[in-house]
Coordinates of C-alpha atoms in Angstrom, one line a residue:
M1 CA -15.6 41.4 -5.0
P2 CA -17.7 38.7 -6.6
L3 CA -16.4 35.2 -6.8
V4 CA -16.4 35.4 -10.6
R5 CA -13.7 38.1 -10.5
Y6 CA -11.5 35.9 -8.3
Y7 CA -12.0 33.0 -10.6
K8 CA -11.1 35.1 -13.6
R9 CA -8.0 36.4 -11.9
A10 CA -7.0 32.9 -10.6
V11 CA -7.7 30.9 -13.8
L12 CA -8.6 32.9 -16.9
L13 CA -5.9 35.6 -16.6
P14 CA -3.0 33.1 -16.4
S15 CA -4.6 31.0 -19.2
V16 CA -4.8 34.0 -21.5
I17 CA -1.2 35.0 -20.7
L18 CA 0.0 31.4 -21.4
I19 CA -1.9 31.0 -24.6
S20 CA -1.0 34.4 -26.0
G21 CA 2.7 34.0 -24.9
N22 CA 2.8 30.6 -26.7
I23 CA 1.3 32.1 -29.8
L24 CA 3.9 34.9 -29.8
Y25 CA 6.7 32.3 -29.2
M26 CA 5.4 30.2 -32.1
I27 CA 5.5 33.3 -34.4
Y28 CA 9.0 34.1 -33.3
D29 CA 10.2 30.4 -33.6
L30 CA 8.8 29.9 -37.1
S31 CA 9.9 33.3 -38.5
I32 CA 13.3 34.1 -37.1
G33 CA 13.9 31.6 -34.3
P34 CA 15.6 28.2 -34.2
G35 CA 12.5 26.5 -35.6
K36 CA 12.6 28.1 -39.0
D37 CA 15.3 25.7 -40.2
Y38 CA 13.9 22.6 -38.5
K39 CA 13.8 19.6 -40.9
S40 CA 12.2 16.3 -40.2
E41 CA 10.5 13.5 -42.0
W42 CA 7.7 13.0 -39.5
L43 CA 7.2 16.1 -37.4
T44 CA 7.9 19.6 -38.7
A45 CA 8.2 22.7 -36.5
D46 CA 4.7 23.7 -37.7
S47 CA 3.1 20.4 -36.5
I48 CA 4.9 20.3 -33.2
D49 CA 3.7 23.8 -32.4
V50 CA 0.1 22.7 -33.1
Y51 CA 0.4 19.8 -30.7
V52 CA 2.0 22.1 -28.1
M53 CA -0.7 24.6 -28.4
G54 CA -3.3 21.9 -28.1
M55 CA -1.7 20.6 -24.9
I56 CA -1.5 24.1 -23.4
I57 CA -5.2 24.8 -24.2
L58 CA -6.1 21.4 -22.7
H59 CA -4.0 22.2 -19.6
C60 CA -5.8 25.5 -19.2
G61 CA -9.2 23.8 -19.6
I62 CA -8.3 21.2 -17.0
L63 CA -7.3 23.9 -14.5
A64 CA -10.5 25.9 -15.3
L65 CA -12.6 22.8 -14.3
L66 CA -10.4 22.0 -11.3
C67 CA -10.7 25.5 -9.9
S68 CA -14.5 25.6 -10.1
P69 CA -14.9 24.7 -6.4
I70 CA -13.9 28.3 -5.8
F71 CA -17.6 29.0 -6.3
L72 CA -18.4 26.8 -3.3
T73 CA -17.0 29.4 -1.0
R74 CA -20.2 31.3 -1.4
Y75 CA -22.0 28.9 1.0
P76 CA -22.1 29.9 4.7
K77 CA -21.0 26.5 6.1
I78 CA -17.8 26.7 4.0
Q79 CA -17.2 30.4 4.9
E80 CA -17.3 29.5 8.6
S81 CA -14.3 27.2 8.3
P82 CA -10.9 28.4 7.2
A83 CA -9.9 24.8 6.4
F84 CA -12.9 24.4 4.0
L85 CA -12.1 27.7 2.4
F86 CA -8.5 26.6 1.8
L87 CA -9.6 23.2 0.5
C88 CA -12.1 24.7 -1.9
W89 CA -9.6 27.0 -3.3
F90 CA -6.5 24.8 -3.5
L91 CA -7.2 21.0 -3.2
L92 CA -8.0 20.0 -6.8
P93 CA -5.8 22.4 -8.7
M94 CA -2.8 21.8 -6.4
I95 CA -3.1 18.0 -6.8
Y96 CA -2.9 18.4 -10.6
L97 CA -0.1 21.1 -10.5
G98 CA 1.7 19.2 -7.8
Y99 CA 1.7 16.1 -9.9
L100 CA 3.2 18.0 -12.8
L101 CA 5.9 19.5 -10.6
F102 CA 6.6 16.1 -9.1
Q103 CA 7.3 14.8 -12.6
V104 CA 9.9 17.5 -13.1
F105 CA 11.6 16.8 -9.8
K106 CA 11.5 13.0 -10.4
A107 CA 13.2 13.5 -13.8
F108 CA 15.7 15.8 -12.2
Y109 CA 16.6 13.3 -9.5
S110 CA 16.7 10.4 -12.0
H111 CA 19.4 12.4 -13.9
I112 CA 17.2 12.6 -17.0
D113 CA 17.6 15.6 -19.3
V114 CA 15.1 17.9 -17.6
Q115 CA 15.8 21.1 -19.5
G116 CA 13.0 20.5 -21.9
A117 CA 10.6 19.4 -19.2
C118 CA 11.5 22.4 -17.0
L119 CA 11.1 24.8 -19.9
F120 CA 7.7 23.4 -20.7
I121 CA 6.1 22.4 -17.4
L122 CA 7.3 25.2 -15.1
P123 CA 5.8 28.1 -17.2
L124 CA 2.6 26.2 -17.3
T125 CA 2.3 25.6 -13.5
L126 CA 3.9 28.6 -11.8
P127 CA 1.5 31.3 -13.1
F128 CA -1.5 29.3 -11.8
I129 CA 0.1 28.6 -8.4
F130 CA 0.9 32.3 -7.9
S131 CA -2.5 33.5 -9.1
L132 CA -4.3 31.0 -6.8
I133 CA -2.2 32.1 -3.8
I134 CA -2.7 35.8 -4.5
T135 CA -6.4 35.6 -5.1
F136 CA -6.9 33.5 -2.0
F137 CA -5.2 36.1 0.2
K138 CA -7.2 38.9 -1.5
F139 CA -10.4 36.9 -0.9
L140 CA -9.5 36.4 2.8
N141 CA -8.8 40.1 3.2
N142 CA -12.0 41.0 1.5
E143 CA -14.0 38.5 3.7
E144 CA -12.4 39.9 6.9
R145 CA -13.5 43.4 5.9
R146 CA -17.1 42.3 5.4
S147 CA -17.2 40.5 8.8

């Protein structure tokens, strides 16, 4: 399987799922959900949803850039070393995702209200982590068959 397909499955598929899921939640929230009666002088439910959608799109864009070293696995010197393969696949995105998860755990251990952070950060990190792991193992199995 070409590397572009692995990249699409590792990055673009979770991005599409997250963005479309958030759009569906925004529609629910503003029509029949708890956000329909939200009143505020400064930020209304509509404006908060626009900021959240922007943050989610920015998050997906950052991960799309950080996962681009997947394309380096095409080179023979990197294919020879399992450590280089692992680092190309995971190093940059896992630093970013690990930092986000660290912020959740830091808030949890500081006894700060983490329900909002968990509900926002975990759905944004876990799909990417799982998709990177699954595509890496599929890539390794595909590479072993070619050898």
